[in-house]
Tab-separated table of N, CA and C in Angstrom:
chain	number	residue	atom	x	y	z
W	1	LEU	N	170.550	229.062	159.159
W	1	LEU	CA	170.906	230.246	158.686
W	1	LEU	C	170.615	230.326	157.405
W	2	PRO	N	169.797	231.226	157.053
W	2	PRO	CA	169.247	231.257	155.540
W	2	PRO	C	170.422	231.538	154.546
W	3	MET	N	169.891	230.868	153.160
W	3	MET	CA	170.973	230.823	152.397
W	3	MET	C	171.216	232.160	151.612
W	4	GLY	N	170.247	233.019	152.062
W	4	GLY	CA	170.617	234.544	151.476
W	4	GLY	C	171.857	235.360	151.997
W	5	TYR	N	172.271	234.373	152.733
W	5	TYR	CA	173.545	235.012	153.761
W	5	TYR	C	174.794	234.534	153.093
W	6	ARG	N	174.752	234.215	151.968
W	6	ARG	CA	176.001	233.733	151.275
W	6	ARG	C	177.171	234.659	150.719
W	7	ASN	N	178.091	234.580	150.964
W	7	ASN	CA	179.045	235.587	150.265
W	7	ASN	C	179.511	235.068	148.833
W	8	LYS	N	178.765	235.956	147.861
W	8	LYS	CA	178.583	235.698	146.619
W	8	LYS	C	180.196	235.471	146.293
W	9	SER	N	180.894	236.172	146.554
W	9	SER	CA	182.676	236.129	145.948
W	9	SER	C	183.242	235.047	146.383
W	10	LYS	N	182.799	234.245	147.416
W	10	LYS	CA	183.574	233.136	147.942
W	10	LYS	C	182.614	231.780	147.930
W	11	GLY	N	181.134	232.090	147.909
W	11	GLY	CA	180.105	230.964	148.209
W	11	GLY	C	180.156	230.384	149.395
W	12	ARG	N	180.561	231.240	150.603
W	12	ARG	CA	180.555	231.074	151.899
W	12	ARG	C	179.608	231.678	152.705
W	13	VAL	N	179.192	231.324	153.664
W	13	VAL	CA	178.181	231.969	154.385
W	13	VAL	C	179.304	232.832	155.415
W	14	LYS	N	178.820	234.212	155.281
W	14	LYS	CA	179.448	235.228	156.144
W	14	LYS	C	178.957	234.873	157.554
W	15	MET	N	179.845	234.435	158.408
W	15	MET	CA	179.377	234.121	159.643
W	15	MET	C	179.797	235.429	160.662
W	16	ASN	N	178.783	236.008	161.239
W	16	ASN	CA	178.977	237.161	162.309
W	16	ASN	C	177.715	237.015	163.476
W	17	ILE	N	177.966	237.729	164.165
W	17	ILE	CA	176.545	237.819	165.234
W	17	ILE	C	175.324	238.406	164.563
W	18	PHE	N	175.872	239.283	163.627
W	18	PHE	CA	174.446	239.648	163.195
W	18	PHE	C	173.678	238.712	162.072
W	19	THR	N	174.338	237.703	161.456
W	19	THR	CA	173.928	236.798	160.790
W	19	THR	C	173.084	236.084	161.507
W	20	ILE	N	173.803	235.858	162.473
W	20	ILE	CA	172.918	234.669	163.738
W	20	ILE	C	171.376	235.658	164.310
W	21	ILE	N	171.609	236.800	164.546
W	21	ILE	CA	170.193	237.574	164.910
W	21	ILE	C	169.258	237.465	163.859
W	22	ARG	N	169.872	237.630	162.390
W	22	ARG	CA	168.842	237.634	161.242
W	22	ARG	C	168.239	236.117	161.041
W	23	ALA	N	169.128	235.159	161.541
W	23	ALA	CA	168.689	234.089	161.169
W	23	ALA	C	168.020	233.188	162.470
W	24	LEU	N	167.862	233.880	163.483
W	24	LEU	CA	167.379	233.481	164.839
W	24	LEU	C	165.862	232.894	164.629
W	25	PRO	N	164.984	233.301	164.026
W	25	PRO	CA	163.790	232.474	163.714
W	25	PRO	C	164.361	231.095	163.184
W	26	GLU	N	165.107	230.732	162.297
W	26	GLU	CA	165.386	229.578	161.647
W	26	GLU	C	165.860	228.870	162.871
W	27	LEU	N	166.714	229.170	163.702
W	27	LEU	CA	167.683	228.820	164.554
W	27	LEU	C	166.684	228.204	165.824
W	28	ILE	N	165.782	228.895	166.179
W	28	ILE	CA	164.524	228.615	167.024
W	28	ILE	C	163.720	227.398	166.492
W	29	GLY	N	163.656	227.593	165.107
W	29	GLY	CA	162.817	226.335	164.699
W	29	GLY	C	163.563	225.155	164.706
W	30	ILE	N	164.716	225.071	164.566
W	30	ILE	CA	165.802	223.996	164.657
W	30	ILE	C	165.573	223.425	166.213
W	31	ILE	N	165.681	224.317	166.938
W	31	ILE	CA	165.844	224.036	168.547
W	31	ILE	C	164.560	223.210	168.857
W	32	LYS	N	163.409	223.866	168.405
W	32	LYS	CA	162.048	223.313	168.674
W	32	LYS	C	161.954	221.951	168.143
W	33	SER	N	162.366	221.766	166.870
W	33	SER	CA	162.366	220.310	165.917
W	33	SER	C	162.967	219.449	166.738
W	34	VAL	N	164.011	219.734	167.172
W	34	VAL	CA	164.758	218.498	167.964
W	34	VAL	C	164.471	218.416	169.048
W	35	GLU	N	163.752	219.527	169.794
W	35	GLU	CA	163.380	219.075	171.232
W	35	GLU	C	161.841	218.217	171.009
W	36	ASN	N	161.320	218.498	169.951
W	36	ASN	CA	159.885	217.883	169.475
W	36	ASN	C	160.133	216.460	169.178
W	37	GLU	N	161.189	216.327	168.314
W	37	GLU	CA	161.286	214.957	167.761
W	37	GLU	C	162.277	214.070	168.348
W	38	PHE	N	162.941	214.620	169.513
W	38	PHE	CA	163.892	213.618	170.383
W	38	PHE	C	163.834	214.011	171.836
W	39	PRO	N	162.620	213.827	172.321
W	39	PRO	CA	162.312	214.462	173.918
W	39	PRO	C	163.178	213.634	174.791
W	40	ALA	N	163.520	212.364	174.452
W	40	ALA	CA	164.220	211.567	175.438
W	40	ALA	C	165.566	211.861	175.601
W	41	GLY	N	166.260	212.621	174.865
W	41	GLY	CA	167.874	212.825	174.861
W	41	GLY	C	167.830	213.855	175.934
W	42	THR	N	169.519	213.988	176.307
W	42	THR	CA	169.577	214.964	177.546
W	42	THR	C	169.790	216.271	176.469
W	43	GLY	N	169.730	217.530	177.680
W	43	GLY	CA	170.150	218.697	177.109
W	43	GLY	C	171.239	219.079	175.981
W	44	ALA	N	172.337	218.323	176.730
W	44	ALA	CA	173.972	218.283	176.181
W	44	ALA	C	173.592	217.756	174.584
W	45	GLN	N	172.780	216.844	174.632
W	45	GLN	CA	172.684	215.920	173.200
W	45	GLN	C	171.997	216.472	172.378
W	46	LYS	N	171.264	217.243	172.889
W	46	LYS	CA	170.250	218.233	171.837
W	46	LYS	C	170.741	219.227	171.451
W	47	ILE	N	171.936	219.931	172.139
W	47	ILE	CA	172.397	221.231	171.774
W	47	ILE	C	173.792	220.665	170.612
W	48	GLU	N	174.064	219.328	171.287
W	48	GLU	CA	174.895	218.919	170.108
W	48	GLU	C	174.521	218.512	168.735
W	49	MET	N	173.308	217.995	168.658
W	49	MET	CA	172.667	217.805	167.550
W	49	MET	C	172.395	219.294	166.667
W	50	VAL	N	171.827	219.984	167.388
W	50	VAL	CA	171.521	221.392	166.705
W	50	VAL	C	172.898	221.919	166.206
W	51	ILE	N	173.869	221.677	166.766
W	51	ILE	CA	175.532	222.396	166.315
W	51	ILE	C	175.633	221.362	165.130
W	52	ASP	N	175.703	220.101	165.343
W	52	ASP	CA	175.839	219.139	164.139
W	52	ASP	C	175.231	219.557	163.007
W	53	ILE	N	173.878	219.910	163.030
W	53	ILE	CA	173.016	220.160	161.794
W	53	ILE	C	173.605	221.714	161.225
W	54	LEU	N	173.612	222.601	161.968
W	54	LEU	CA	174.435	223.852	161.589
W	54	LEU	C	175.843	223.503	160.986
W	55	LYS	N	176.611	222.712	161.446
W	55	LYS	CA	177.568	222.345	160.780
W	55	LYS	C	177.797	221.489	159.478
W	56	THR	N	176.704	220.710	159.477
W	56	THR	CA	176.560	220.012	158.313
W	56	THR	C	175.870	220.950	156.943
W	57	VAL	N	175.262	221.770	157.256
W	57	VAL	CA	174.614	222.631	156.233
W	57	VAL	C	175.445	223.889	155.758
W	58	PHE	N	176.157	224.258	156.904
W	58	PHE	CA	176.791	225.760	156.654
W	58	PHE	C	178.466	225.203	156.679
W	59	GLY	N	178.981	224.161	156.780
W	59	GLY	CA	180.219	223.732	157.035
W	59	GLY	C	181.030	224.395	158.185
W	60	ASP	N	182.087	225.127	158.031
W	60	ASP	CA	182.783	225.832	159.129
W	60	ASP	C	182.104	226.841	160.199
W	61	ILE	N	181.600	226.630	161.381
W	61	ILE	CA	181.149	227.649	161.879
W	61	ILE	C	181.882	228.143	163.154
W	62	GLN	N	183.059	227.822	163.125
W	62	GLN	CA	183.988	227.908	164.100
W	62	GLN	C	183.920	229.134	164.827
W	63	LYS	N	183.870	230.303	163.999
W	63	LYS	CA	184.125	231.415	164.378
W	63	LYS	C	182.964	231.855	165.107
W	64	ILE	N	181.828	231.233	165.006
W	64	ILE	CA	180.670	231.860	165.720
W	64	ILE	C	179.888	230.663	166.667
W	65	GLU	N	180.485	229.659	166.770
W	65	GLU	CA	180.082	228.698	167.566
W	65	GLU	C	179.875	228.918	169.058
W	66	VAL	N	180.739	229.706	169.486
W	66	VAL	CA	180.650	229.566	171.161
W	66	VAL	C	179.346	230.803	171.172
W	67	GLN	N	178.970	231.521	170.475
W	67	GLN	CA	177.735	232.576	170.334
W	67	GLN	C	176.700	231.752	170.241
W	68	LEU	N	176.857	230.907	169.099
W	68	LEU	CA	175.846	229.952	168.789
W	68	LEU	C	175.213	229.106	170.075
W	69	ARG	N	176.123	228.460	170.669
W	69	ARG	CA	175.950	227.704	171.900
W	69	ARG	C	175.150	228.480	172.946
W	70	ALA	N	175.575	229.685	173.068
W	70	ALA	CA	175.086	230.440	174.225
W	70	ALA	C	173.789	231.120	173.809
W	71	ILE	N	173.446	231.388	172.450
W	71	ILE	CA	172.187	231.715	172.092
W	71	ILE	C	171.217	230.601	172.537
W	72	ILE	N	171.832	229.351	172.013
W	72	ILE	CA	170.855	227.930	171.942
W	72	ILE	C	170.525	227.706	173.487
W	73	SER	N	171.463	227.808	174.471
W	73	SER	CA	171.262	227.845	175.760
W	73	SER	C	170.335	228.774	176.344
W	74	ILE	N	170.383	230.049	175.835
W	74	ILE	CA	169.382	230.935	176.283
W	74	ILE	C	168.110	230.710	175.947
W	75	VAL	N	167.874	230.482	174.515
W	75	VAL	CA	166.419	229.719	174.157
W	75	VAL	C	165.756	228.777	175.014
W	76	VAL	N	166.631	227.709	175.323
W	76	VAL	CA	166.106	226.356	175.802
W	76	VAL	C	165.994	226.975	177.226
W	77	LYS	N	166.761	227.738	177.868
W	77	LYS	CA	166.470	227.965	179.226
W	77	LYS	C	165.037	229.052	179.303
W	78	TYR	N	165.108	229.737	178.547
W	78	TYR	CA	163.755	230.422	178.337
W	78	TYR	C	162.478	229.881	177.980
W	79	PHE	N	162.535	228.678	177.114
W	79	PHE	CA	161.492	227.862	176.778
W	79	PHE	C	161.060	226.972	177.842
W	80	ASN	N	162.121	226.476	178.634
W	80	ASN	CA	161.910	225.593	179.970
W	80	ASN	C	160.964	226.511	180.929
W	81	ALA	N	161.561	227.885	181.077
W	81	ALA	CA	161.056	228.639	182.144
W	81	ALA	C	159.503	228.854	181.973
W	82	VAL	N	159.217	228.941	180.750
W	82	VAL	CA	157.715	229.464	180.396
W	82	VAL	C	157.033	228.483	179.980
W	83	GLY	N	157.286	227.250	180.028
W	83	GLY	CA	156.709	226.020	179.572
W	83	GLY	C	156.612	225.490	178.354
W	84	VAL	N	157.295	226.266	177.303
W	84	VAL	CA	157.288	225.856	175.761
W	84	VAL	C	157.726	224.418	175.781
W	85	PHE	N	159.028	224.087	176.501
W	85	PHE	CA	159.383	222.788	176.484
W	85	PHE	C	158.944	222.274	177.959
W	86	LYS	N	158.367	221.214	177.720
W	86	LYS	CA	157.746	220.585	179.080
W	86	LYS	C	158.672	219.338	179.488
W	87	LYS	N	159.054	219.463	180.956
W	87	LYS	CA	159.748	218.339	181.294
W	87	LYS	C	159.078	216.887	181.198
W	88	ARG	N	159.731	216.007	180.917
W	88	ARG	CA	158.981	214.647	180.864
W	88	ARG	C	159.581	213.682	181.756
W	89	GLU	N	158.547	213.038	182.324
W	89	GLU	CA	158.876	212.066	183.733
W	89	GLU	C	159.252	210.806	182.915
């Protein structure tokens, strides 16, 4: 999620679904990076890695973690279906 989404009064990231939508290109970039750099991991491990990265960068994402996980799953499912992510033997 881009740094521009910080709440200046509290110095925290405003977490809501609109933040996720605006940050979707960056989120997709993280997903692709994890897939490309760690192809041997399971899907669940890779999703956890993406979530852990987001937690490390932004701290408490609890309010939107369910939505983030759903969006990550949708992106991965689509990328698998269209061949962006290749199954490795």
